Each structure stands twice: as structure tokens, then as C-alpha cells.
Amino acid sequence: MIRPQEKCIAECQTVAKRSENPTIALRLHPSNNHWSFTKGNLLLLFQRVEAAVSAARDAFPSWSSKSPWERSQIMNKLADLIEQELEAFAQAESKDQGKTITFARTVDIPRAVYNFRFFASSILHHTSECTQMDQMGCMHYTMRVPGGIAGLISPWNLPLYLLTWKIAPAIACGNSVIAKPSEMTSVTAWMMCKLLDKAEIPPGVVNIVFGTGPKAGEAIVSHPDVPLISFTGSTLTGQLIMERSAPHCKKLSLELGGKNPAIIFEDADLDQCIPTTVRSSFANQGEICLCTSRIFVQRGIYHEFLKRFVEETKKWKVGSPSDPTANMGALISKEHLEKVKKYVKKAEAEGARILCGEGIESLQLPTRNQNGYFMLPTVITEVKDESCCMQQEIFGPVTCVVVFDTEEEVIKRANGIKYGLAATIWSSNVGCVHRVAKRLQSGLVWTNCWLIRDLNLPFGGMKFSGIGREGAKDSYEFFTEVKTITIKH
């Protein structure tokens, strides 16, 4: 087989056949796996995006006038329907993206269900502000109203998980949406489309457009009637979205790249730290923006940590995504696999040491997977801070381990990149944890753990890692506009 992922974006995927909920389904060219655009079908794409905007515009007055409780009930129905088909969604996500079936079953699809339930609940509990000016005989209060049509663009690494992370708060707040999943992983978005009618989501409230970023994505971002854009993906694409949105003064939420450090002090509990840091480095093949890719270890425990970390990494099984015992599946594409491998070669050429993984051991795969896009988890050491492997987002199963001496030194080095999404700190010293967490230029800092989330709290990065935050309060504020009302009495 060419790859373990199976693509379903073809004519059979002309989604849900909801004439009121327009969609685009384009065909992959069978000879080269690239999208084939002609003048005719490019024009069709823009016509479909325009039709999606029209449907969203028509649906907005009725949907936005529904009470939060009414919208909440409908969203919970959709969550129930997805949960009822959890196994089918998980199988599709694993085949389409290359992730393990275990990860899809336990992370991706349950979180997609929870996204709808969480925002269906949180929308019921927001409050407004009120002040009085007795001397003027006035009362002031605030009101939040839906922003309008929201353009939502999600990535290929956590397809339904991140698509629903955007759709759920947007429609909970009363907006209609035009959502574009990645053209690389659109199958579960298509499956969700078929449940919208059953959930009684009115036509035009949720419009899913299938197509590439440079075509469908740009058409959404550039449309003057789409005032809100929420995007998760690369920093480069985020910069292009800012350029295209600027003429229309659009409201933007951008969750972009990361190059996340783990800082491990000498008093860290290595029995907890090592398996968690292996997981934070290689979960989902390292294709998570929050994955650890720079590990700073204090000198006193450096050699012990390195030995045990490599031993633990070698235990991770790379195998068929359908194998429930596999820790890692396949990377998203041949091009991405080659890009990740090039980083390892560059590091080696710069004098770094590859301790395990790429170029050191051989993959042991079932016969049917031997032509797939698999890679062993790779640990690099003796790498300089200015190396591309320490500065650029690799987005694959590669992590670098380096030594540090002092707290002041490691903070400076951890901050010495353009990204600022997430970080982890390992120490039993509470004072150290608080000092370092405060000074790290990261939107999220985990201490003695990784990827424990409370969706009520802000999620997002600093510097080149994005603009804005997502979460109960932050998403509510993004997807609504606030107005102040003054009453003279």
C-alpha cells in the first residue's frame, strides 16, 4: 500500500446532499496525489464559497435570535450523535490521518464530543456588567451579541478535535459558520455533516467547505461578509491570513506554531518526568503543536536522564495505525516525512549525535505498511541552540536534549526563539516553579505534568505562536461583540 491513510475526498463525498448547506468536494489526481485545479473547477469553488456565505447570512437572523438554552439543547444532540458513532469516527480518523486507533478512540473523538458539550454548558453561564451613576441618574450595562458569520479553518493533525473546538463556541454564541477542514484530513468532517440534520441544526448554520488552503481558505478569509476568522495552523499561513484580512479589518484568532521547551531541574522526579516527557515528545507522531521538541536538563542529572530517556523512547512501538498496541502510527504525508527526516540529517551534518531513531535503528513494520510514511521516535543531543532543530518547528517525532547549569541561563535559552506556545517545568521546588513559569515567554506552562487542560482557561501562545486566546471566556468574547447601553432614568 502507498500509505496507511485512506483519502475519501471525491465525488462520493458531496457531503450530506444538503442543498441549503453548500459544500465542495474536489478530486485527488490519482497519478500524483495532488489537487487538480482547472479554470472551470476553480470558478466552481469560488461559487460554492459564495453560496456558503449566502446560506450562512440567511441562517444568521433566526439562529442568533434563539436563546442560549435552545442552542445548547441542539448542540448536545449533536454531541450525542457523534458519541453514538464514536468507533466509526475513530476508525475513519485513524485511517485518514495516520494516527493510532488508540489515540483516535481515547483522545480525538471523545474530545470532539466534549467540545460540543462543554460550550453547550458554558454558554448558559456568562454574565454581563452593570454600573450606576446615581448623580447623573444613569445606569449602564453591557450586552454581548453574535459577531455574524465566522470563518473557521482547522489543521490536519487533530482533525475533528480542532474543527469542533472552533465550531462549538461559534454556534453556541449564535453565529453561523463556514468551516474548512484540512484537505489532507476531511473524512470525519464529512461524517459530521451527515449528522447535522439529525441534530436539528438549521440549514445554513454550519457550512463545511472542502478544498485547499490557497483556494477555498483564501476565498473564505478574503470574503468581505465574513468578519470573524479563527485559524489553527502554521505561522506562515497565519501571516498570510493577517495580510488578506487587513483590508476588511477582520477579527482574528490565530493559534500558530510552537517550539516547546521542557526544563528539567536536578530535583525533578525522574520516575514521573521521563515517561511523561517521552509522551509529550512523540504523542500523535509528534504532530501536535504542544509537543516537546527542546529538552533542557540540568547538568547534575543530565547523563542519568539521557540514558533513561533513550531507553524509554526505544520502548515506543511504531506500527500500523490499526494496531491497538502501537504507540505511534504514520506521519501525514510523504512530503512531511521527508521534511522531518531532513532536519535529522541537518543536525547530524552540524555535528549533533543521534542517540536513537532515524538512521540508527530499523523500522519493523507489517508487510502491508512497509511503504507507509513511518518514522522511529528520534532523540538528538549535542546540538547547538542556534541549530535549525532547536529553532524551527519540525512537527514530527524528533526531540533535542541539551544540558544547562543555572536557572537564569535556562530561562534565557528557552526564550531564545521566535515561538512562545507552551512549556513544561519539572522540579519539586515550588518557588523555582513559580519563578520560572512567570518568566517563560509561553502562553501555557505545565509543571510536573503535560497536556492537562481546563477548557475554562485561556489557550494560546505569545510571539509567533499566535494572536488571541481560546477557551470558555476567551472564545465567548471572540465570537461576540460587546456593546455598552446607557439608560437615563
Tab-separated table of C-alpha atoms in Angstrom:
chain	number	residue	atom	x	y	z
A	1	MET	CA	0.000	0.000	0.000
A	2	ILE	CA	1.164	3.530	-0.668
A	3	ARG	CA	0.176	4.836	2.753
A	4	PRO	CA	-1.972	3.729	5.685
A	5	GLN	CA	-4.208	6.749	5.394
A	6	GLU	CA	-7.144	6.428	3.014
A	7	LYS	CA	-8.480	9.519	1.303
A	8	CYS	CA	-12.189	9.952	0.813
A	9	ILE	CA	-12.460	13.405	-0.736
A	10	ALA	CA	-14.002	12.539	-4.078
A	11	GLU	CA	-17.330	12.791	-5.840
A	12	CYS	CA	-18.896	10.333	-3.370
A	13	GLN	CA	-18.212	12.932	-0.672
A	14	THR	CA	-20.525	15.640	-1.920
A	15	VAL	CA	-21.437	15.926	1.693
A	16	ALA	CA	-24.844	15.185	3.110
A	17	LYS	CA	-26.611	16.408	-0.031
A	18	ARG	CA	-27.906	19.413	1.898
A	19	SER	CA	-28.688	21.959	-0.774
A	20	GLU	CA	-29.123	24.573	1.925
A	21	ASN	CA	-25.698	23.744	3.412
A	22	PRO	CA	-23.312	24.099	0.467
A	23	THR	CA	-20.110	22.096	0.278
A	24	ILE	CA	-17.216	21.493	-2.044
A	25	ALA	CA	-15.704	18.089	-2.728
A	26	LEU	CA	-12.701	18.017	-5.057
A	27	ARG	CA	-10.936	15.024	-6.584
A	28	LEU	CA	-7.352	13.997	-5.924
A	29	HIS	CA	-5.355	13.344	-9.071
A	30	PRO	CA	-4.700	9.583	-8.949
A	31	SER	CA	-1.243	9.751	-10.512
A	32	ASN	CA	0.411	12.240	-8.185
A	33	ASN	CA	-1.892	12.718	-5.162
A	34	HIS	CA	-2.068	16.452	-5.810
A	35	TRP	CA	-5.152	18.567	-6.243
A	36	SER	CA	-6.033	19.177	-9.840
A	37	PHE	CA	-7.473	22.671	-10.468
A	38	THR	CA	-8.715	23.929	-13.769
A	39	LYS	CA	-10.213	27.293	-14.556
A	40	GLY	CA	-13.653	25.709	-14.505
A	41	ASN	CA	-13.489	23.941	-11.146
A	42	LEU	CA	-11.667	26.877	-9.533
A	43	LEU	CA	-14.577	29.078	-10.573
A	44	LEU	CA	-16.948	26.446	-9.165
A	45	LEU	CA	-15.062	26.544	-5.864
A	46	PHE	CA	-15.485	30.298	-5.516
A	47	GLN	CA	-19.155	29.978	-6.459
A	48	ARG	CA	-19.626	27.390	-3.727
A	49	VAL	CA	-17.893	29.575	-1.149
A	50	GLU	CA	-20.175	32.421	-2.180
A	51	ALA	CA	-23.159	30.070	-1.827
A	52	ALA	CA	-21.936	29.089	1.659
A	53	VAL	CA	-21.732	32.754	2.647
A	54	SER	CA	-25.235	33.321	1.313
A	55	ALA	CA	-26.594	30.336	3.266
A	56	ALA	CA	-24.827	31.467	6.445
A	57	ARG	CA	-26.148	35.015	6.001
A	58	ASP	CA	-29.722	33.740	5.577
A	59	ALA	CA	-29.482	31.456	8.617
A	60	PHE	CA	-27.950	34.034	10.948
A	61	PRO	CA	-31.052	36.064	11.968
A	62	SER	CA	-33.034	33.041	13.099
A	63	TRP	CA	-30.147	31.209	14.763
A	64	SER	CA	-28.831	34.272	16.590
A	65	SER	CA	-32.314	35.027	17.921
A	66	LYS	CA	-32.598	31.637	19.601
A	67	SER	CA	-31.926	31.625	23.319
A	68	PRO	CA	-28.655	30.185	24.604
A	69	TRP	CA	-30.680	27.352	26.146
A	70	GLU	CA	-32.223	26.451	22.764
A	71	ARG	CA	-28.826	26.438	21.056
A	72	SER	CA	-27.396	24.402	23.932
A	73	GLN	CA	-30.030	21.694	23.517
A	74	ILE	CA	-29.273	21.320	19.827
A	75	MET	CA	-25.522	21.169	20.403
A	76	ASN	CA	-25.950	18.437	22.992
A	77	LYS	CA	-27.926	16.425	20.441
A	78	LEU	CA	-25.025	16.646	18.004
A	79	ALA	CA	-22.591	15.573	20.731
A	80	ASP	CA	-24.783	12.554	21.495
A	81	LEU	CA	-24.926	11.571	17.815
A	82	ILE	CA	-21.163	11.721	17.392
A	83	GLU	CA	-20.680	9.718	20.579
A	84	GLN	CA	-23.074	7.047	19.348
A	85	GLU	CA	-20.801	6.586	16.318
A	86	LEU	CA	-17.523	7.034	18.211
A	87	GLU	CA	-15.930	3.852	16.888
A	88	ALA	CA	-16.757	4.678	13.258
A	89	PHE	CA	-15.366	8.184	13.688
A	90	ALA	CA	-12.219	6.849	15.381
A	91	GLN	CA	-11.587	4.305	12.636
A	92	ALA	CA	-12.017	6.972	9.964
A	93	GLU	CA	-9.752	9.446	11.778
A	94	SER	CA	-7.010	6.855	12.191
A	95	LYS	CA	-7.115	5.760	8.556
A	96	ASP	CA	-7.300	9.292	7.214
A	97	GLN	CA	-4.625	10.925	9.381
A	98	GLY	CA	-2.285	8.015	10.184
A	99	LYS	CA	-2.636	8.315	13.975
A	100	THR	CA	-3.102	5.188	16.066
A	101	ILE	CA	-6.600	3.883	16.551
A	102	THR	CA	-5.974	4.076	20.302
A	103	PHE	CA	-5.228	7.808	20.117
A	104	ALA	CA	-8.290	8.422	17.944
A	105	ARG	CA	-10.517	6.421	20.317
A	106	THR	CA	-9.249	7.930	23.550
A	107	VAL	CA	-8.321	11.483	22.559
A	108	ASP	CA	-9.594	12.824	19.220
A	109	ILE	CA	-13.225	11.737	19.109
A	110	PRO	CA	-14.034	11.934	22.847
A	111	ARG	CA	-12.637	15.474	22.859
A	112	ALA	CA	-14.744	16.406	19.806
A	113	VAL	CA	-17.838	15.219	21.683
A	114	TYR	CA	-16.754	17.113	24.798
A	115	ASN	CA	-16.175	20.318	22.830
A	116	PHE	CA	-19.862	20.499	21.953
A	117	ARG	CA	-20.985	19.569	25.460
A	118	PHE	CA	-18.601	21.998	27.135
A	119	PHE	CA	-19.659	25.037	25.098
A	120	ALA	CA	-23.317	23.965	25.246
A	121	SER	CA	-22.959	24.289	29.003
A	122	SER	CA	-20.678	27.323	29.265
A	123	ILE	CA	-22.910	29.489	27.054
A	124	LEU	CA	-25.563	29.269	29.796
A	125	HIS	CA	-23.376	30.791	32.484
A	126	HIS	CA	-21.916	34.047	31.183
A	127	THR	CA	-22.816	37.274	32.932
A	128	SER	CA	-22.821	40.917	31.913
A	129	GLU	CA	-21.622	44.055	33.692
A	130	CYS	CA	-23.745	46.804	35.185
A	131	THR	CA	-22.820	50.118	36.838
A	132	GLN	CA	-24.824	53.043	38.173
A	133	MET	CA	-24.157	56.803	38.147
A	134	ASP	CA	-26.680	57.996	40.710
A	135	GLN	CA	-25.526	61.594	40.448
A	136	MET	CA	-26.388	61.548	36.737
A	137	GLY	CA	-29.496	59.410	37.071
A	138	CYS	CA	-27.993	56.816	34.750
A	139	MET	CA	-27.454	53.084	34.671
A	140	HIS	CA	-25.028	51.365	32.314
A	141	TYR	CA	-24.926	47.709	31.325
A	142	THR	CA	-23.137	45.597	28.750
A	143	MET	CA	-24.621	43.196	26.262
A	144	ARG	CA	-22.863	40.690	24.001
A	145	VAL	CA	-24.244	39.880	20.576
A	146	PRO	CA	-23.097	37.346	17.950
A	147	GLY	CA	-20.423	38.604	15.564
A	148	GLY	CA	-22.044	37.284	12.381
A	149	ILE	CA	-20.515	34.753	10.008
A	150	ALA	CA	-17.394	33.042	11.348
A	151	GLY	CA	-14.764	31.590	9.012
A	152	LEU	CA	-13.108	28.609	10.711
A	153	ILE	CA	-10.008	26.888	9.322
A	154	SER	CA	-8.602	23.834	11.094
A	155	PRO	CA	-5.445	21.717	10.570
A	156	TRP	CA	-4.752	18.095	9.667
A	157	ASN	CA	-3.143	16.827	12.890
A	158	LEU	CA	-6.236	16.643	15.154
A	159	PRO	CA	-8.959	16.940	12.501
A	160	LEU	CA	-12.334	16.631	14.231
A	161	TYR	CA	-10.915	17.605	17.642
A	162	LEU	CA	-9.822	21.051	16.422
A	163	LEU	CA	-12.641	21.587	13.930
A	164	THR	CA	-15.227	21.161	16.691
A	165	TRP	CA	-13.109	23.288	19.063
A	166	LYS	CA	-13.962	26.158	16.699
A	167	ILE	CA	-17.475	25.255	15.532
A	168	ALA	CA	-18.837	24.640	19.042
A	169	PRO	CA	-18.170	28.075	20.604
A	170	ALA	CA	-19.029	29.886	17.374
A	171	ILE	CA	-22.526	28.435	17.068
A	172	ALA	CA	-23.080	28.462	20.828
A	173	CYS	CA	-22.679	32.245	20.683
A	174	GLY	CA	-25.279	32.480	17.912
A	175	ASN	CA	-23.053	32.813	14.858
A	176	SER	CA	-23.396	30.914	11.617
A	177	VAL	CA	-20.157	29.389	10.356
A	178	ILE	CA	-18.225	28.460	7.242
A	179	ALA	CA	-15.677	25.844	8.283
A	180	LYS	CA	-12.850	24.444	6.183
A	181	PRO	CA	-11.134	21.303	7.427
A	182	SER	CA	-7.710	20.466	6.045
A	183	GLU	CA	-7.834	18.943	2.582
A	184	MET	CA	-5.482	16.274	3.975
A	185	THR	CA	-7.948	15.001	6.575
A	186	SER	CA	-11.560	15.812	5.720
A	187	VAL	CA	-13.318	12.494	6.252
A	188	THR	CA	-14.615	12.985	9.797
A	189	ALA	CA	-15.822	16.478	8.911
A	190	TRP	CA	-17.847	14.890	6.129
A	191	MET	CA	-19.194	12.280	8.549
A	192	MET	CA	-20.236	15.020	10.973
A	193	CYS	CA	-22.080	16.809	8.163
A	194	LYS	CA	-24.391	13.837	7.830
A	195	LEU	CA	-25.434	14.267	11.477
A	196	LEU	CA	-26.355	17.951	11.312
A	197	ASP	CA	-29.935	17.350	10.170
A	198	LYS	CA	-30.456	14.663	12.806
A	199	ALA	CA	-29.270	17.094	15.460
A	200	GLU	CA	-31.782	19.655	14.133
A	201	ILE	CA	-29.137	22.240	13.361
A	202	PRO	CA	-30.944	24.546	10.915
A	203	PRO	CA	-29.677	24.626	7.312
A	204	GLY	CA	-27.035	27.275	6.753
A	205	VAL	CA	-25.872	27.475	10.377
A	206	VAL	CA	-22.946	25.083	9.806
A	207	ASN	CA	-21.453	25.126	6.312
A	208	ILE	CA	-18.475	22.858	5.595
A	209	VAL	CA	-16.352	23.779	2.578
A	210	PHE	CA	-13.871	21.215	1.274
A	211	GLY	CA	-10.828	22.451	-0.628
A	212	THR	CA	-7.236	23.600	-0.291
A	213	GLY	CA	-6.000	26.497	1.790
A	214	PRO	CA	-4.715	28.624	-1.113
A	215	LYS	CA	-8.088	28.303	-2.867
A	216	ALA	CA	-11.018	27.623	-0.520
A	217	GLY	CA	-9.251	29.016	2.543
A	218	GLU	CA	-8.297	32.249	0.849
A	219	ALA	CA	-11.795	32.670	-0.556
A	220	ILE	CA	-13.207	32.478	2.987
A	221	VAL	CA	-10.572	34.735	4.548
A	222	SER	CA	-10.890	37.375	1.824
A	223	HIS	CA	-14.681	37.483	1.750
A	224	PRO	CA	-15.970	40.875	2.973
A	225	ASP	CA	-19.045	39.332	4.612
A	226	VAL	CA	-17.067	37.014	6.919
A	227	PRO	CA	-15.993	39.315	9.792
A	228	LEU	CA	-14.522	36.634	12.078
A	229	ILE	CA	-11.624	34.308	11.216
A	230	SER	CA	-10.368	31.597	13.573
A	231	PHE	CA	-7.378	29.639	12.280
A	232	THR	CA	-5.130	26.921	13.659
A	233	GLY	CA	-2.051	26.030	11.631
A	234	SER	CA	1.378	27.218	10.600
A	235	THR	CA	2.810	30.633	11.402
A	236	LEU	CA	3.445	31.316	7.713
A	237	THR	CA	-0.204	30.710	6.834
A	238	GLY	CA	-1.264	32.820	9.812
A	239	GLN	CA	0.788	35.719	8.464
A	240	LEU	CA	-0.898	35.376	5.063
A	241	ILE	CA	-4.321	35.386	6.739
A	242	MET	CA	-3.426	38.624	8.517
A	243	GLU	CA	-2.491	40.194	5.174
A	244	ARG	CA	-5.690	39.075	3.432
A	245	SER	CA	-7.866	40.128	6.368
A	246	ALA	CA	-6.336	43.563	6.882
A	247	PRO	CA	-8.333	45.395	4.179
A	248	HIS	CA	-11.559	44.267	5.862
A	249	CYS	CA	-10.456	44.898	9.498
A	250	LYS	CA	-11.457	41.366	10.459
A	251	LYS	CA	-11.372	40.000	13.962
A	252	LEU	CA	-8.696	37.288	14.112
A	253	SER	CA	-7.889	34.367	16.386
A	254	LEU	CA	-4.680	32.638	15.276
A	255	GLU	CA	-3.229	29.578	17.013
A	256	LEU	CA	0.091	29.024	15.267
A	257	GLY	CA	3.343	27.108	15.617
A	258	GLY	CA	5.354	26.112	18.654
A	259	LYS	CA	8.867	25.016	19.603
A	260	ASN	CA	8.152	23.979	23.132
A	261	PRO	CA	10.807	23.554	25.841
A	262	ALA	CA	10.844	21.137	28.751
A	263	ILE	CA	13.059	22.325	31.611
A	264	ILE	CA	14.159	19.553	33.943
A	265	PHE	CA	15.852	20.582	37.184
A	266	GLU	CA	18.061	18.349	39.318
A	267	ASP	CA	15.328	17.828	41.920
A	268	ALA	CA	12.802	16.531	39.369
A	269	ASP	CA	11.057	13.210	39.976
A	270	LEU	CA	12.511	11.293	37.032
A	271	ASP	CA	10.146	8.366	37.507
A	272	GLN	CA	7.300	10.729	36.590
A	273	CYS	CA	9.243	13.054	34.335
A	274	ILE	CA	10.776	10.597	31.874
A	275	PRO	CA	7.673	8.692	30.673
A	276	THR	CA	5.679	11.928	30.533
A	277	THR	CA	8.381	13.711	28.535
A	278	VAL	CA	8.616	10.784	26.119
A	279	ARG	CA	4.851	11.082	25.628
A	280	SER	CA	5.000	14.875	25.280
A	281	SER	CA	7.701	14.486	22.612
A	282	PHE	CA	6.194	11.721	20.480
A	283	ALA	CA	2.421	11.547	21.033
A	284	ASN	CA	0.495	11.548	17.755
A	285	GLN	CA	3.861	11.102	15.948
A	286	GLY	CA	4.970	14.454	17.362
A	287	GLU	CA	2.305	16.107	15.208
A	288	ILE	CA	0.802	18.260	17.966
A	289	CYS	CA	1.607	21.941	18.320
A	290	LEU	CA	2.073	21.386	22.073
A	291	CYS	CA	4.648	18.598	21.745
A	292	THR	CA	8.030	18.993	23.444
A	293	SER	CA	10.899	19.427	20.988
A	294	ARG	CA	13.608	21.022	23.180
A	295	ILE	CA	14.554	19.335	26.445
A	296	PHE	CA	16.874	21.254	28.799
A	297	VAL	CA	18.324	19.036	31.553
A	298	GLN	CA	20.353	20.360	34.499
A	299	ARG	CA	23.924	19.084	34.477
A	300	GLY	CA	23.770	17.069	37.716
A	301	ILE	CA	21.197	14.617	36.258
A	302	TYR	CA	21.938	15.017	32.560
A	303	HIS	CA	23.619	11.658	31.923
A	304	GLU	CA	21.126	9.687	34.014
A	305	PHE	CA	18.181	11.425	32.337
A	306	LEU	CA	19.599	10.876	28.855
A	307	LYS	CA	20.236	7.175	29.436
A	308	ARG	CA	16.788	6.527	30.864
A	309	PHE	CA	15.034	8.781	28.327
A	310	VAL	CA	16.566	6.937	25.367
A	311	GLU	CA	15.723	3.568	26.923
A	312	GLU	CA	12.100	4.643	27.386
A	313	THR	CA	11.918	6.068	23.859
A	314	LYS	CA	13.105	2.764	22.375
A	315	LYS	CA	10.155	1.025	24.045
A	316	TRP	CA	7.706	3.019	21.946
A	317	LYS	CA	6.227	0.853	19.230
A	318	VAL	CA	5.816	2.251	15.739
A	319	GLY	CA	3.273	0.210	13.848
A	320	SER	CA	0.111	0.030	11.827
A	321	PRO	CA	-2.394	2.672	12.969
A	322	SER	CA	-4.948	-0.117	13.379
A	323	ASP	CA	-2.718	-1.969	15.873
A	324	PRO	CA	-4.084	-1.167	19.372
A	325	THR	CA	-0.628	-1.828	20.877
A	326	ALA	CA	1.147	0.773	18.690
A	327	ASN	CA	2.331	3.997	20.339
A	328	MET	CA	2.901	5.791	17.035
A	329	GLY	CA	1.329	5.468	13.620
A	330	ALA	CA	2.229	7.087	10.309
A	331	LEU	CA	3.078	10.698	9.515
A	332	ILE	CA	0.597	12.644	7.437
A	333	SER	CA	2.290	12.507	4.022
A	334	LYS	CA	5.387	11.539	2.081
A	335	GLU	CA	6.395	15.195	1.775
A	336	HIS	CA	6.101	15.762	5.515
A	337	LEU	CA	8.058	12.602	6.316
A	338	GLU	CA	10.881	13.721	4.025
A	339	LYS	CA	10.888	17.177	5.613
A	340	VAL	CA	11.181	15.741	9.134
A	341	LYS	CA	13.990	13.398	8.091
A	342	LYS	CA	15.890	16.316	6.551
A	343	TYR	CA	16.021	18.012	9.941
A	344	VAL	CA	17.711	14.944	11.407
A	345	LYS	CA	20.260	14.918	8.582
A	346	LYS	CA	20.940	18.629	9.082
A	347	ALA	CA	21.554	18.103	12.776
A	348	GLU	CA	23.966	15.276	12.063
A	349	ALA	CA	25.807	17.414	9.500
A	350	GLU	CA	26.164	20.128	12.142
A	351	GLY	CA	27.890	17.686	14.498
A	352	ALA	CA	24.953	16.581	16.651
A	353	ARG	CA	24.588	12.987	17.862
A	354	ILE	CA	21.544	10.873	17.023
A	355	LEU	CA	21.028	8.569	20.001
A	356	CYS	CA	18.076	6.558	18.713
A	357	GLY	CA	15.560	6.541	15.931
A	358	GLU	CA	16.094	7.790	12.393
A	359	GLY	CA	19.272	6.344	10.845
A	360	ILE	CA	20.119	4.320	13.970
A	361	GLU	CA	17.553	1.525	14.173
A	362	SER	CA	15.413	-0.106	11.516
A	363	LEU	CA	11.645	0.024	11.440
A	364	GLN	CA	9.870	-3.278	11.983
A	365	LEU	CA	6.540	-2.998	10.185
A	366	PRO	CA	3.892	-5.388	8.866
A	367	THR	CA	4.325	-6.124	5.165
A	368	ARG	CA	1.273	-4.092	4.180
A	369	ASN	CA	2.660	-0.998	5.934
A	370	GLN	CA	6.239	-1.071	4.694
A	371	ASN	CA	5.639	1.615	2.065
A	372	GLY	CA	3.820	3.861	4.535
A	373	TYR	CA	5.098	7.130	5.975
A	374	PHE	CA	6.502	5.843	9.249
A	375	MET	CA	9.442	7.075	11.324
A	376	LEU	CA	11.002	5.986	14.591
A	377	PRO	CA	10.986	8.416	17.538
A	378	THR	CA	14.323	10.204	17.336
A	379	VAL	CA	16.461	11.737	20.091
A	380	ILE	CA	19.217	14.227	19.216
A	381	THR	CA	21.868	15.577	21.571
A	382	GLU	CA	24.984	17.764	21.439
A	383	VAL	CA	23.051	20.223	19.307
A	384	LYS	CA	23.628	23.981	19.414
A	385	ASP	CA	20.877	26.402	20.359
A	386	GLU	CA	21.169	28.161	17.006
A	387	SER	CA	20.649	24.918	15.073
A	388	CYS	CA	17.527	24.727	12.923
A	389	CYS	CA	16.484	21.707	15.009
A	390	MET	CA	16.370	23.964	18.076
A	391	GLN	CA	14.863	26.995	16.348
A	392	GLN	CA	12.313	25.724	13.809
A	393	GLU	CA	9.107	23.755	14.284
A	394	ILE	CA	9.724	20.227	12.988
A	395	PHE	CA	6.268	18.844	13.794
A	396	GLY	CA	7.376	15.243	13.887
A	397	PRO	CA	8.818	12.576	16.215
A	398	VAL	CA	12.102	14.402	16.850
A	399	THR	CA	13.296	15.965	20.100
A	400	CYS	CA	16.603	17.511	21.167
A	401	VAL	CA	18.166	17.061	24.623
A	402	VAL	CA	20.723	19.610	25.855
A	403	VAL	CA	22.406	20.421	29.162
A	404	PHE	CA	22.134	23.587	31.296
A	405	ASP	CA	23.653	24.787	34.555
A	406	THR	CA	21.673	27.646	36.110
A	407	GLU	CA	18.076	28.831	36.318
A	408	GLU	CA	18.936	32.193	34.780
A	409	GLU	CA	20.725	30.524	31.873
A	410	VAL	CA	17.929	28.119	31.002
A	411	ILE	CA	15.235	30.803	31.054
A	412	LYS	CA	17.228	32.864	28.570
A	413	ARG	CA	17.827	29.863	26.308
A	414	ALA	CA	14.245	28.623	26.490
A	415	ASN	CA	13.021	32.104	25.481
A	416	GLY	CA	15.610	32.440	22.716
A	417	ILE	CA	13.308	31.526	19.834
A	418	LYS	CA	10.516	33.265	17.948
A	419	TYR	CA	7.783	30.948	19.268
A	420	GLY	CA	6.012	31.063	22.630
A	421	LEU	CA	3.227	28.496	22.773
A	422	ALA	CA	3.868	26.051	25.621
A	423	ALA	CA	6.496	24.858	28.085
A	424	THR	CA	6.912	22.286	30.835
A	425	ILE	CA	8.890	22.599	34.072
A	426	TRP	CA	9.988	19.665	36.200
A	427	SER	CA	11.027	20.478	39.779
A	428	SER	CA	9.981	19.737	43.355
A	429	ASN	CA	10.882	23.306	44.380
A	430	VAL	CA	7.653	25.313	44.425
A	431	GLY	CA	9.487	28.624	44.474
A	432	CYS	CA	11.546	27.656	41.429
A	433	VAL	CA	8.426	26.538	39.566
A	434	HIS	CA	6.676	29.872	40.158
A	435	ARG	CA	9.744	31.966	39.275
A	436	VAL	CA	10.469	30.138	36.040
A	437	ALA	CA	6.831	29.884	34.933
A	438	LYS	CA	6.432	33.649	35.338
A	439	ARG	CA	9.483	34.447	33.207
A	440	LEU	CA	8.986	31.937	30.390
A	441	GLN	CA	7.556	33.520	27.236
A	442	SER	CA	4.871	30.872	26.784
A	443	GLY	CA	1.100	31.055	26.733
A	444	LEU	CA	0.846	27.747	28.611
A	445	VAL	CA	3.201	26.350	31.238
A	446	TRP	CA	2.765	22.878	32.710
A	447	THR	CA	4.680	21.917	35.829
A	448	ASN	CA	5.353	18.249	36.634
A	449	CYS	CA	2.746	17.215	34.041
A	450	TRP	CA	1.784	17.721	30.403
A	451	LEU	CA	-1.419	18.350	28.445
A	452	ILE	CA	-3.757	18.595	31.412
A	453	ARG	CA	-6.345	21.133	30.271
A	454	ASP	CA	-9.248	23.002	31.813
A	455	LEU	CA	-11.255	24.359	28.893
A	456	ASN	CA	-12.477	27.235	31.042
A	457	LEU	CA	-8.980	28.748	30.957
A	458	PRO	CA	-7.202	30.573	28.114
A	459	PHE	CA	-5.360	28.602	25.431
A	460	GLY	CA	-2.948	30.296	23.026
A	461	GLY	CA	0.592	31.498	22.509
A	462	MET	CA	2.893	34.505	22.547
A	463	LYS	CA	5.164	35.959	19.868
A	464	PHE	CA	4.981	33.992	16.581
A	465	SER	CA	2.752	31.363	18.192
A	466	GLY	CA	-0.395	33.342	17.603
A	467	ILE	CA	-2.855	36.079	18.397
A	468	GLY	CA	-5.676	35.802	20.893
A	469	ARG	CA	-6.815	33.005	23.185
A	470	GLU	CA	-9.413	30.237	23.091
A	471	GLY	CA	-11.438	28.821	25.997
A	472	ALA	CA	-14.790	29.380	27.691
A	473	LYS	CA	-14.467	33.110	28.368
A	474	ASP	CA	-11.986	33.939	25.596
A	475	SER	CA	-13.929	32.158	22.855
A	476	TYR	CA	-17.141	33.799	24.072
A	477	GLU	CA	-15.524	37.214	23.819
A	478	PHE	CA	-14.044	36.449	20.397
A	479	PHE	CA	-17.260	35.174	18.826
A	480	THR	CA	-19.378	38.037	20.196
A	481	GLU	CA	-19.259	41.816	20.129
A	482	VAL	CA	-19.814	43.776	23.317
A	483	LYS	CA	-21.907	46.913	23.464
A	484	THR	CA	-22.482	49.310	26.335
A	485	ILE	CA	-26.037	50.525	26.887
A	486	THR	CA	-26.811	53.601	28.983
A	487	ILE	CA	-30.277	54.310	30.387
A	488	LYS	CA	-31.237	57.691	31.777
A	489	HIS	CA	-33.890	57.446	34.461
